[in-house]
mmCIF file of C-alpha atoms in Angstrom:
data_model
loop_
_atom_site.group_PDB
_atom_site.id
_atom_site.type_symbol
_atom_site.label_atom_id
_atom_site.label_comp_id
_atom_site.label_asym_id
_atom_site.label_seq_id
_atom_site.Cartn_x
_atom_site.Cartn_y
_atom_site.Cartn_z
ATOM 1 C CA UNK A 291 -50.849 -116.002 -76.696
ATOM 2 C CA UNK A 292 -47.629 -114.029 -77.201
ATOM 3 C CA UNK A 293 -49.411 -110.702 -76.530
ATOM 4 C CA UNK A 294 -50.936 -112.171 -73.406
ATOM 5 C CA UNK A 295 -47.511 -113.147 -72.060
ATOM 6 C CA UNK A 296 -46.065 -109.717 -72.917
ATOM 7 C CA UNK A 297 -48.895 -107.941 -71.100
ATOM 8 C CA UNK A 298 -48.398 -110.230 -68.138
ATOM 9 C CA UNK A 299 -44.646 -109.444 -68.039
ATOM 10 C CA UNK A 300 -45.386 -105.710 -68.259
ATOM 11 C CA UNK A 301 -47.856 -105.853 -65.402
ATOM 12 C CA UNK A 302 -45.296 -107.716 -63.301
ATOM 13 C CA UNK A 303 -42.654 -104.951 -63.561
ATOM 14 C CA UNK A 304 -45.073 -102.042 -63.060
ATOM 15 C CA UNK A 305 -45.052 -102.269 -59.236
ATOM 16 C CA UNK A 306 -41.223 -102.108 -59.347
ATOM 17 C CA UNK A 307 -41.303 -98.833 -61.309
ATOM 18 C CA UNK A 308 -44.403 -97.034 -60.053
ATOM 19 C CA UNK A 309 -43.348 -96.171 -56.524
ATOM 20 C CA UNK A 310 -43.132 -93.013 -54.400
ATOM 21 C CA UNK A 311 -39.448 -92.663 -55.297
ATOM 22 C CA UNK A 312 -38.293 -90.929 -58.450
ATOM 23 C CA UNK A 313 -37.602 -93.409 -61.267
ATOM 24 C CA UNK A 314 -35.634 -92.554 -64.405
ATOM 25 C CA UNK A 315 -36.126 -94.606 -67.554
ATOM 26 C CA UNK A 316 -33.412 -94.030 -70.162
ATOM 27 C CA UNK A 317 -33.480 -95.136 -73.787
ATOM 28 C CA UNK A 318 -30.520 -94.742 -76.127
ATOM 29 C CA UNK A 319 -29.928 -95.260 -79.832
ATOM 30 C CA UNK A 320 -26.310 -96.316 -79.242
ATOM 31 C CA UNK A 321 -25.665 -99.128 -76.812
ATOM 32 C CA UNK A 322 -22.743 -101.339 -75.820
ATOM 33 C CA UNK A 323 -21.438 -103.255 -72.830
ATOM 34 C CA UNK A 324 -20.305 -100.174 -70.885
ATOM 35 C CA UNK A 325 -22.541 -99.268 -67.921
ATOM 36 C CA UNK A 326 -24.441 -95.983 -67.772
ATOM 37 C CA UNK A 327 -24.037 -93.641 -64.805
ATOM 38 C CA UNK A 328 -25.938 -90.548 -63.685
ATOM 39 C CA UNK A 329 -23.624 -87.665 -62.758
ATOM 40 C CA UNK A 330 -25.150 -84.592 -61.183
ATOM 41 C CA UNK A 331 -25.260 -81.896 -58.547
ATOM 42 C CA UNK A 332 -26.317 -84.510 -55.993
ATOM 43 C CA UNK A 333 -23.068 -86.550 -56.204
ATOM 44 C CA UNK A 334 -20.504 -83.832 -56.994
ATOM 45 C CA UNK A 335 -20.714 -84.767 -60.704
ATOM 46 C CA UNK A 336 -18.763 -87.978 -60.167
ATOM 47 C CA UNK A 337 -18.755 -90.056 -63.335
ATOM 48 C CA UNK A 338 -18.284 -93.548 -61.891
ATOM 49 C CA UNK A 339 -20.422 -93.357 -58.776
ATOM 50 C CA UNK A 340 -21.641 -96.917 -58.237
ATOM 51 C CA UNK A 341 -24.546 -95.593 -56.194
ATOM 52 C CA UNK A 342 -25.869 -93.968 -59.376
ATOM 53 C CA UNK A 343 -25.174 -96.691 -61.912
ATOM 54 C CA UNK A 344 -28.289 -97.488 -63.933
ATOM 55 C CA UNK A 345 -29.676 -100.998 -64.248
ATOM 56 C CA UNK A 346 -29.728 -102.334 -67.798
ATOM 57 C CA UNK A 347 -33.151 -103.907 -68.348
ATOM 58 C CA UNK A 348 -32.995 -104.341 -72.123
ATOM 59 C CA UNK A 349 -31.097 -103.379 -75.263
ATOM 60 C CA UNK A 350 -30.774 -99.588 -75.143
ATOM 61 C CA UNK A 351 -33.003 -99.474 -72.049
ATOM 62 C CA UNK A 352 -31.903 -98.479 -68.528
ATOM 63 C CA UNK A 353 -33.612 -97.847 -65.185
ATOM 64 C CA UNK A 354 -32.616 -96.071 -61.983
ATOM 65 C CA UNK A 355 -34.646 -95.606 -58.821
ATOM 66 C CA UNK A 356 -33.570 -92.969 -56.313
ATOM 67 C CA UNK A 357 -33.325 -94.293 -52.742
ATOM 68 C CA UNK A 358 -36.315 -93.771 -50.464
ATOM 69 C CA UNK A 359 -34.179 -91.649 -48.124
ATOM 70 C CA UNK A 360 -32.762 -89.438 -50.901
ATOM 71 C CA UNK A 361 -32.949 -85.760 -49.889
ATOM 72 C CA UNK A 362 -33.960 -83.285 -52.592
ATOM 73 C CA UNK A 363 -32.215 -80.041 -51.672
ATOM 74 C CA UNK A 364 -32.980 -78.408 -55.046
ATOM 75 C CA UNK A 365 -33.889 -79.272 -58.608
ATOM 76 C CA UNK A 366 -31.782 -82.118 -59.895
ATOM 77 C CA UNK A 367 -29.212 -81.288 -62.560
ATOM 78 C CA UNK A 368 -27.489 -84.190 -64.264
ATOM 79 C CA UNK A 369 -26.015 -85.825 -67.354
ATOM 80 C CA UNK A 370 -25.630 -89.434 -68.413
ATOM 81 C CA UNK A 371 -22.152 -90.851 -69.019
ATOM 82 C CA UNK A 372 -20.554 -94.174 -69.866
ATOM 83 C CA UNK A 373 -18.254 -93.722 -66.882
ATOM 84 C CA UNK A 374 -16.203 -90.672 -67.850
ATOM 85 C CA UNK A 375 -16.606 -87.164 -69.269
ATOM 86 C CA UNK A 376 -14.798 -88.418 -72.358
ATOM 87 C CA UNK A 377 -17.844 -90.659 -72.880
ATOM 88 C CA UNK A 378 -20.643 -88.268 -71.987
ATOM 89 C CA UNK A 379 -23.957 -88.010 -73.815
ATOM 90 C CA UNK A 380 -24.199 -85.806 -76.938
ATOM 91 C CA UNK A 381 -27.097 -84.946 -79.237
ATOM 92 C CA UNK A 382 -27.844 -86.587 -82.595
ATOM 93 C CA UNK A 383 -25.620 -84.038 -84.388
ATOM 94 C CA UNK A 384 -22.605 -84.660 -82.147
ATOM 95 C CA UNK A 385 -23.066 -81.481 -80.096
ATOM 96 C CA UNK A 386 -22.765 -81.173 -76.325
ATOM 97 C CA UNK A 387 -26.000 -81.262 -74.388
ATOM 98 C CA UNK A 388 -27.023 -78.908 -71.616
ATOM 99 C CA UNK A 389 -27.559 -80.237 -68.115
ATOM 100 C CA UNK A 390 -30.839 -82.045 -67.692
ATOM 101 C CA UNK A 391 -33.057 -80.475 -65.021
ATOM 102 C CA UNK A 392 -35.712 -82.354 -63.089
ATOM 103 C CA UNK A 393 -38.006 -80.996 -60.368
ATOM 104 C CA UNK A 394 -39.878 -84.260 -59.870
ATOM 105 C CA UNK A 395 -39.508 -86.056 -56.559
ATOM 106 C CA UNK A 396 -41.506 -89.155 -57.406
ATOM 107 C CA UNK A 397 -43.014 -90.990 -60.327
ATOM 108 C CA UNK A 398 -41.409 -91.806 -63.644
ATOM 109 C CA UNK A 399 -39.202 -89.563 -65.767
ATOM 110 C CA UNK A 400 -38.330 -90.710 -69.272
ATOM 111 C CA UNK A 401 -35.063 -89.592 -70.897
ATOM 112 C CA UNK A 402 -33.334 -90.331 -74.186
ATOM 113 C CA UNK A 403 -29.691 -90.212 -75.347
ATOM 114 C CA UNK A 404 -28.982 -90.178 -79.073
ATOM 115 C CA UNK A 405 -25.208 -90.659 -79.006
ATOM 116 C CA UNK A 406 -22.184 -90.839 -76.708
ATOM 117 C CA UNK A 407 -18.779 -89.246 -77.000
ATOM 118 C CA UNK A 408 -15.932 -91.674 -77.635
ATOM 119 C CA UNK A 409 -12.506 -90.713 -76.304
ATOM 120 C CA UNK A 410 -13.615 -87.050 -76.119
ATOM 121 C CA UNK A 411 -14.466 -86.922 -79.832
ATOM 122 C CA UNK A 412 -16.033 -85.518 -82.007
ATOM 123 C CA UNK A 413 -14.621 -81.985 -81.702
ATOM 124 C CA UNK A 414 -15.633 -78.599 -83.094
ATOM 125 C CA UNK A 415 -12.952 -76.975 -85.332
ATOM 126 C CA UNK A 416 -13.751 -73.473 -84.070
ATOM 127 C CA UNK A 417 -12.542 -74.506 -80.602
ATOM 128 C CA UNK A 418 -9.194 -75.870 -81.804
ATOM 129 C CA UNK A 419 -6.177 -74.248 -80.118
ATOM 130 C CA UNK A 420 -4.036 -71.817 -82.050
ATOM 131 C CA UNK A 421 -0.878 -73.759 -82.943
ATOM 132 C CA UNK A 422 2.166 -71.511 -83.162
ATOM 133 C CA UNK A 423 5.709 -72.506 -84.052
ATOM 134 C CA UNK A 424 7.864 -70.637 -81.545
ATOM 135 C CA UNK A 425 11.068 -71.477 -83.357
ATOM 136 C CA UNK A 426 12.514 -73.941 -85.831
ATOM 137 C CA UNK A 427 15.842 -73.682 -84.015
ATOM 138 C CA UNK A 428 15.321 -72.696 -80.409
ATOM 139 C CA UNK A 429 18.763 -72.572 -78.800
ATOM 140 C CA UNK A 430 19.579 -75.024 -76.030
ATOM 141 C CA UNK A 431 22.769 -73.537 -74.555
ATOM 142 C CA UNK A 432 23.012 -76.281 -71.924
ATOM 143 C CA UNK A 433 23.448 -78.889 -74.707
ATOM 144 C CA UNK A 434 24.851 -76.677 -77.464
ATOM 145 C CA UNK A 435 21.945 -77.692 -79.720
ATOM 146 C CA UNK A 436 18.764 -76.265 -81.211
ATOM 147 C CA UNK A 437 15.252 -77.637 -81.188
ATOM 148 C CA UNK A 438 11.828 -77.030 -82.731
ATOM 149 C CA UNK A 439 9.375 -75.768 -80.084
ATOM 150 C CA UNK A 440 5.610 -75.249 -80.412
ATOM 151 C CA UNK A 441 2.943 -73.388 -78.458
ATOM 152 C CA UNK A 442 -0.718 -74.409 -78.409
ATOM 153 C CA UNK A 443 -2.708 -71.380 -77.313
ATOM 154 C CA UNK A 444 -6.417 -71.273 -76.367
ATOM 155 C CA UNK A 445 -8.661 -70.798 -79.405
ATOM 156 C CA UNK A 446 -9.648 -67.284 -78.293
ATOM 157 C CA UNK A 447 -6.190 -66.208 -77.122
ATOM 158 C CA UNK A 448 -5.983 -63.250 -79.550
ATOM 159 C CA UNK A 449 -9.344 -61.830 -78.485
ATOM 160 C CA UNK A 450 -8.743 -62.255 -74.764
ATOM 161 C CA UNK A 451 -6.629 -60.593 -72.085
ATOM 162 C CA UNK A 452 -6.742 -63.630 -69.837
ATOM 163 C CA UNK A 453 -3.646 -65.289 -68.413
ATOM 164 C CA UNK A 454 -3.340 -69.073 -68.524
ATOM 165 C CA UNK A 455 -1.638 -71.978 -66.740
ATOM 166 C CA UNK A 456 1.119 -73.703 -68.724
ATOM 167 C CA UNK A 457 2.013 -77.340 -69.311
ATOM 168 C CA UNK A 458 5.409 -78.245 -70.802
ATOM 169 C CA UNK A 459 5.246 -81.512 -72.766
ATOM 170 C CA UNK A 460 7.980 -83.694 -74.246
ATOM 171 C CA UNK A 461 7.932 -85.518 -77.610
ATOM 172 C CA UNK A 462 6.077 -82.823 -79.559
ATOM 173 C CA UNK A 463 6.313 -84.907 -82.744
ATOM 174 C CA UNK A 464 3.692 -87.267 -81.323
ATOM 175 C CA UNK A 465 1.306 -84.817 -79.674
ATOM 176 C CA UNK A 466 -0.733 -83.357 -82.550
ATOM 177 C CA UNK A 467 0.992 -84.393 -85.774
ATOM 178 C CA UNK A 468 -1.453 -86.323 -87.975
ATOM 179 C CA UNK A 469 1.480 -87.832 -89.890
ATOM 180 C CA UNK A 470 3.282 -89.185 -86.836
ATOM 181 C CA UNK A 471 4.622 -92.677 -87.482
ATOM 182 C CA UNK A 472 3.069 -94.245 -84.390
ATOM 183 C CA UNK A 473 -0.020 -92.060 -84.131
ATOM 184 C CA UNK A 474 -0.448 -89.015 -81.913
ATOM 185 C CA UNK A 475 -2.141 -87.911 -78.710
ATOM 186 C CA UNK A 476 -4.534 -85.573 -80.585
ATOM 187 C CA UNK A 477 -4.079 -82.986 -77.842
ATOM 188 C CA UNK A 478 -5.341 -80.246 -80.145
ATOM 189 C CA UNK A 479 -8.686 -82.027 -80.550
ATOM 190 C CA UNK A 480 -8.927 -82.879 -76.861
ATOM 191 C CA UNK A 481 -8.226 -79.266 -75.903
ATOM 192 C CA UNK A 482 -10.961 -78.187 -78.323
ATOM 193 C CA UNK A 483 -13.558 -80.370 -76.587
ATOM 194 C CA UNK A 484 -12.420 -79.176 -73.166
ATOM 195 C CA UNK A 485 -12.864 -75.565 -74.299
ATOM 196 C CA UNK A 486 -16.305 -76.359 -75.694
ATOM 197 C CA UNK A 487 -17.337 -77.851 -72.343
ATOM 198 C CA UNK A 488 -15.897 -74.916 -70.375
ATOM 199 C CA UNK A 489 -13.620 -77.272 -68.447
ATOM 200 C CA UNK A 490 -10.722 -74.847 -68.707
ATOM 201 C CA UNK A 491 -8.110 -73.287 -70.966
ATOM 202 C CA UNK A 492 -4.386 -73.865 -70.877
ATOM 203 C CA UNK A 493 -1.237 -73.114 -72.859
ATOM 204 C CA UNK A 494 0.733 -76.184 -73.907
ATOM 205 C CA UNK A 495 4.404 -75.779 -74.807
ATOM 206 C CA UNK A 496 5.512 -78.784 -76.853
ATOM 207 C CA UNK A 497 9.221 -79.498 -77.248
ATOM 208 C CA UNK A 498 10.323 -81.896 -79.971
ATOM 209 C CA UNK A 499 12.648 -84.714 -78.990
ATOM 210 C CA UNK A 500 16.190 -85.132 -80.293
ATOM 211 C CA UNK A 501 15.474 -88.017 -82.679
ATOM 212 C CA UNK A 502 18.488 -90.386 -82.349
ATOM 213 C CA UNK A 503 19.593 -88.655 -79.137
ATOM 214 C CA UNK A 504 16.141 -88.792 -77.532
ATOM 215 C CA UNK A 505 17.052 -91.475 -75.001
ATOM 216 C CA UNK A 506 20.285 -89.714 -74.062
ATOM 217 C CA UNK A 507 18.547 -86.373 -73.488
ATOM 218 C CA UNK A 508 15.724 -87.853 -71.419
ATOM 219 C CA UNK A 509 18.029 -90.129 -69.411
ATOM 220 C CA UNK A 510 18.895 -88.498 -66.075
ATOM 221 C CA UNK A 511 22.239 -89.308 -64.474
ATOM 222 C CA UNK A 512 23.769 -92.776 -64.683
ATOM 223 C CA UNK A 513 21.233 -95.541 -65.347
ATOM 224 C CA UNK A 514 21.065 -98.946 -66.995
ATOM 225 C CA UNK A 515 21.079 -97.016 -70.292
ATOM 226 C CA UNK A 516 24.376 -95.315 -69.509
ATOM 227 C CA UNK A 517 25.148 -91.712 -68.648
ATOM 228 C CA UNK A 518 22.433 -89.323 -69.796
ATOM 229 C CA UNK A 519 22.060 -85.612 -70.463
ATOM 230 C CA UNK A 520 18.731 -85.301 -68.683
ATOM 231 C CA UNK A 521 19.850 -82.808 -66.063
ATOM 232 C CA UNK A 522 21.081 -80.419 -68.748
ATOM 233 C CA UNK A 523 17.841 -80.849 -70.686
ATOM 234 C CA UNK A 524 15.795 -80.128 -67.551
ATOM 235 C CA UNK A 525 17.835 -76.965 -66.953
ATOM 236 C CA UNK A 526 17.038 -75.894 -70.513
ATOM 237 C CA UNK A 527 13.285 -76.250 -69.934
ATOM 238 C CA UNK A 528 13.472 -74.554 -66.542
ATOM 239 C CA UNK A 529 16.139 -71.874 -66.904
ATOM 240 C CA UNK A 530 15.872 -71.003 -70.608
ATOM 241 C CA UNK A 531 12.540 -71.979 -72.136
ATOM 242 C CA UNK A 532 10.194 -71.143 -69.269
ATOM 243 C CA UNK A 533 11.464 -67.561 -68.797
ATOM 244 C CA UNK A 534 11.077 -67.018 -72.550
ATOM 245 C CA UNK A 535 7.519 -68.382 -72.546
ATOM 246 C CA UNK A 536 6.522 -66.286 -69.532
ATOM 247 C CA UNK A 537 7.831 -63.184 -71.296
ATOM 248 C CA UNK A 538 6.290 -63.861 -74.721
ATOM 249 C CA UNK A 539 2.861 -65.181 -73.686
ATOM 250 C CA UNK A 540 0.193 -64.308 -71.139
ATOM 251 C CA UNK A 541 0.988 -67.017 -68.610
ATOM 252 C CA UNK A 542 0.341 -67.608 -64.968
ATOM 253 C CA UNK A 543 3.985 -68.166 -64.122
ATOM 254 C CA UNK A 544 3.648 -69.307 -60.514
ATOM 255 C CA UNK A 545 4.408 -72.948 -59.658
ATOM 256 C CA UNK A 546 0.786 -73.746 -58.821
ATOM 257 C CA UNK A 547 -0.075 -72.982 -62.467
ATOM 258 C CA UNK A 548 2.971 -74.652 -64.041
ATOM 259 C CA UNK A 549 3.170 -78.294 -65.037
ATOM 260 C CA UNK A 550 5.480 -80.608 -66.923
ATOM 261 C CA UNK A 551 4.787 -84.015 -68.387
ATOM 262 C CA UNK A 552 5.396 -86.733 -70.900
ATOM 263 C CA UNK A 553 5.249 -90.453 -71.578
ATOM 264 C CA UNK A 554 7.778 -93.278 -71.353
ATOM 265 C CA UNK A 555 11.271 -91.696 -71.190
ATOM 266 C CA UNK A 556 9.541 -88.314 -71.512
ATOM 267 C CA UNK A 557 7.619 -89.213 -68.376
ATOM 268 C CA UNK A 558 10.828 -90.138 -66.575
ATOM 269 C CA UNK A 559 12.566 -86.841 -67.358
ATOM 270 C CA UNK A 560 9.399 -85.023 -66.253
ATOM 271 C CA UNK A 561 9.512 -86.797 -62.894
ATOM 272 C CA UNK A 562 13.068 -85.581 -62.365
ATOM 273 C CA UNK A 563 12.084 -82.078 -63.462
ATOM 274 C CA UNK A 564 9.604 -81.962 -60.608
ATOM 275 C CA UNK A 565 12.071 -83.451 -58.156
ATOM 276 C CA UNK A 566 14.906 -81.103 -59.125
ATOM 277 C CA UNK A 567 12.731 -77.988 -59.304
ATOM 278 C CA UNK A 568 9.726 -78.386 -56.978
ATOM 279 C CA UNK A 569 9.699 -74.613 -56.575
ATOM 280 C CA UNK A 570 8.968 -74.293 -60.329
ATOM 281 C CA UNK A 571 6.676 -77.213 -61.169
ATOM 282 C CA UNK A 572 3.581 -77.724 -59.044
ATOM 283 C CA UNK A 573 1.952 -80.263 -61.367
ATOM 284 C CA UNK A 574 3.399 -83.387 -63.004
ATOM 285 C CA UNK A 575 1.650 -85.399 -65.732
ATOM 286 C CA UNK A 576 3.439 -88.749 -65.861
ATOM 287 C CA UNK A 577 2.316 -91.410 -68.345
ATOM 288 C CA UNK A 578 3.886 -94.893 -68.464
ATOM 289 C CA UNK A 579 7.254 -93.701 -67.102
ATOM 290 C CA UNK A 580 10.348 -95.757 -67.901
ATOM 291 C CA UNK A 581 11.118 -96.408 -64.246
ATOM 292 C CA UNK A 582 12.816 -99.656 -65.160
ATOM 293 C CA UNK A 583 15.947 -97.755 -66.205
ATOM 294 C CA UNK A 584 16.414 -96.707 -62.547
ATOM 295 C CA UNK A 585 15.441 -99.828 -60.581
ATOM 296 C CA UNK A 586 16.747 -98.347 -57.329
ATOM 297 C CA UNK A 587 15.532 -94.777 -57.537
ATOM 298 C CA UNK A 588 16.982 -93.033 -54.471
ATOM 299 C CA UNK A 589 14.967 -89.992 -53.419
ATOM 300 C CA UNK A 590 17.187 -89.279 -50.422
ATOM 301 C CA UNK A 591 20.064 -88.314 -52.728
ATOM 302 C CA UNK A 592 18.039 -85.504 -54.304
ATOM 303 C CA UNK A 593 18.344 -82.052 -52.789
ATOM 304 C CA UNK A 594 14.722 -80.907 -52.516
ATOM 305 C CA UNK A 595 13.806 -77.307 -52.062
ATOM 306 C CA UNK A 596 10.905 -76.631 -49.736
ATOM 307 C CA UNK A 597 7.895 -77.249 -52.005
ATOM 308 C CA UNK A 598 4.345 -76.040 -51.886
ATOM 309 C CA UNK A 599 1.405 -78.279 -52.698
ATOM 310 C CA UNK A 600 2.224 -80.602 -55.601
ATOM 311 C CA UNK A 601 -0.056 -82.769 -57.713
ATOM 312 C CA UNK A 602 1.060 -85.796 -59.723
ATOM 313 C CA UNK A 603 -1.181 -87.563 -62.232
ATOM 314 C CA UNK A 604 0.397 -90.979 -62.691
ATOM 315 C CA UNK A 605 -0.876 -93.340 -65.400
ATOM 316 C CA UNK A 606 0.100 -96.853 -66.446
ATOM 317 C CA UNK A 607 -1.350 -99.595 -68.635
ATOM 318 C CA UNK A 608 -1.627 -103.210 -67.607
ATOM 319 C CA UNK A 609 -0.659 -104.487 -71.053
ATOM 320 C CA UNK A 610 2.539 -102.430 -71.415
ATOM 321 C CA UNK A 611 5.087 -104.728 -69.780
ATOM 322 C CA UNK A 612 5.281 -107.350 -67.069
ATOM 323 C CA UNK A 613 6.571 -104.806 -64.540
ATOM 324 C CA UNK A 614 4.954 -101.467 -65.473
ATOM 325 C CA UNK A 615 2.162 -101.575 -62.872
ATOM 326 C CA UNK A 616 4.527 -102.742 -60.134
ATOM 327 C CA UNK A 617 6.977 -99.938 -60.964
ATOM 328 C CA UNK A 618 4.390 -97.135 -60.783
ATOM 329 C CA UNK A 619 2.851 -98.500 -57.582
ATOM 330 C CA UNK A 620 6.293 -98.717 -56.002
ATOM 331 C CA UNK A 621 7.091 -95.200 -57.184
ATOM 332 C CA UNK A 622 3.916 -93.832 -55.616
ATOM 333 C CA UNK A 623 4.589 -95.680 -52.360
ATOM 334 C CA UNK A 624 8.173 -94.411 -52.164
ATOM 335 C CA UNK A 625 7.157 -90.850 -52.977
ATOM 336 C CA UNK A 626 4.599 -90.823 -50.190
ATOM 337 C CA UNK A 627 7.284 -92.014 -47.761
ATOM 338 C CA UNK A 628 9.569 -89.085 -48.499
ATOM 339 C CA UNK A 629 9.672 -85.817 -46.663
ATOM 340 C CA UNK A 630 9.075 -84.130 -50.029
ATOM 341 C CA UNK A 631 5.426 -85.095 -50.014
ATOM 342 C CA UNK A 632 4.499 -84.944 -46.345
ATOM 343 C CA UNK A 633 1.045 -83.342 -46.229
ATOM 344 C CA UNK A 634 1.830 -81.532 -49.466
ATOM 345 C CA UNK A 635 1.476 -83.930 -52.382
ATOM 346 C CA UNK A 636 -1.532 -85.494 -54.028
ATOM 347 C CA UNK A 637 -0.894 -88.424 -56.356
ATOM 348 C CA UNK A 638 -3.684 -89.675 -58.608
ATOM 349 C CA UNK A 639 -2.817 -93.164 -59.857
ATOM 350 C CA UNK A 640 -4.824 -94.153 -62.938
ATOM 351 C CA UNK A 641 -4.452 -97.711 -64.227
ATOM 352 C CA UNK A 642 -6.014 -99.079 -67.404
ATOM 353 C CA UNK A 643 -5.734 -102.845 -67.107
ATOM 354 C CA UNK A 644 -5.883 -103.186 -70.900
ATOM 355 C CA UNK A 645 -3.682 -100.178 -71.692
ATOM 356 C CA UNK A 646 -0.759 -100.616 -74.078
ATOM 357 C CA UNK A 647 2.420 -98.549 -74.385
ATOM 358 C CA UNK A 648 1.304 -96.262 -77.199
ATOM 359 C CA UNK A 649 -0.158 -92.889 -78.139
ATOM 360 C CA UNK A 650 -3.761 -94.107 -78.334
ATOM 361 C CA UNK A 651 -3.955 -94.776 -74.603
ATOM 362 C CA UNK A 652 -2.000 -91.653 -73.661
ATOM 363 C CA UNK A 653 -4.400 -89.659 -75.831
ATOM 364 C CA UNK A 654 -7.349 -91.033 -73.896
ATOM 365 C CA UNK A 655 -5.737 -90.169 -70.569
ATOM 366 C CA UNK A 656 -4.586 -86.656 -71.513
ATOM 367 C CA UNK A 657 -7.826 -84.697 -70.902
ATOM 368 C CA UNK A 658 -8.514 -86.592 -67.687
ATOM 369 C CA UNK A 659 -5.063 -85.615 -66.431
ATOM 370 C CA UNK A 660 -5.439 -81.969 -67.502
ATOM 371 C CA UNK A 661 -8.783 -81.661 -65.747
ATOM 372 C CA UNK A 662 -7.537 -83.266 -62.526
ATOM 373 C CA UNK A 663 -4.298 -81.299 -62.423
ATOM 374 C CA UNK A 664 -5.530 -77.851 -63.410
ATOM 375 C CA UNK A 665 -9.316 -77.588 -63.284
ATOM 376 C CA UNK A 666 -10.676 -80.089 -60.776
ATOM 377 C CA UNK A 667 -13.637 -78.541 -58.966
ATOM 378 C CA UNK A 668 -16.986 -79.900 -57.899
ATOM 379 C CA UNK A 669 -18.810 -77.460 -60.146
ATOM 380 C CA UNK A 670 -16.849 -78.128 -63.307
ATOM 381 C CA UNK A 671 -19.708 -79.715 -65.214
ATOM 382 C CA UNK A 672 -22.625 -77.659 -63.968
ATOM 383 C CA UNK A 673 -22.335 -75.197 -66.859
#
């Protein structure tokens, strides 16, 4: 009796699958509540395209039927993701998979995914960036201090003659240090995966914070936290550190290849770096900025130079504070109103409704920001 019912159920779904359109049946050994999307050369490799979200028809079993009016311009190339390249399919050994290629235009195509990446991991050690300590005591003449500064160079930097874009990041203690008290962004591992996937290569210059004086150095002007030294710190990055980096390493020094970023107070000082020196920084990576310390941020009082195109990747978590989301939305709205951004600025606002104010969530966002800021093209994932 049970077999009879099962056969009956099977016969009932066959007309739904066996149609003139192309149908893809996906099975996977790892399954969870996240939806599965198809990303390919037919939708510009978008990872959360609702038009190509697969229907879950059972545990580890998914179905997608291409529309009857779908136009096949060439062989389909595609990958399966859980909604982001940080959660793309991998093989049973944890390796990247090549693009799937299909020349069918009708019928059924069966596919299988063994595993999925989780937060861009696992990584391959041979793709890890070369971590170099620039100096234990790099002089900061603007503050009459010294600071430890690091460079993360592409894994094949020594065997290449290529020049690279540069991103200056604050709070180096929490970027790749496995012993960091509150965890770290794991940028070294994320850069390794991005190199493996041919997304792009970049030099990261990581500047350690000033420990007890961190807030004072990252605080710009007079705020609710008092008078800060942020402007002097920004001049150090711009007038002292950047010229040194451009001289010592093979960089692309132009503003369109130069970015600055950070989180929390490090995000706030990075915002002001871009506002004070738009002719130097063409890309800003701003995570969970402490905008609350400047509740009435006045852009009209800032003397902008004539900027070129500028990109800002702005991230915030919904579980950080009661006002975080409101602050970043207001910041974006006010920036768009200013003359500084007229027809010249692109702001990507990324909000994780469950995101907390910590390194784990910034780690997850880091490669997404790097790709959007420096390497966003429609063909990124076709290789």
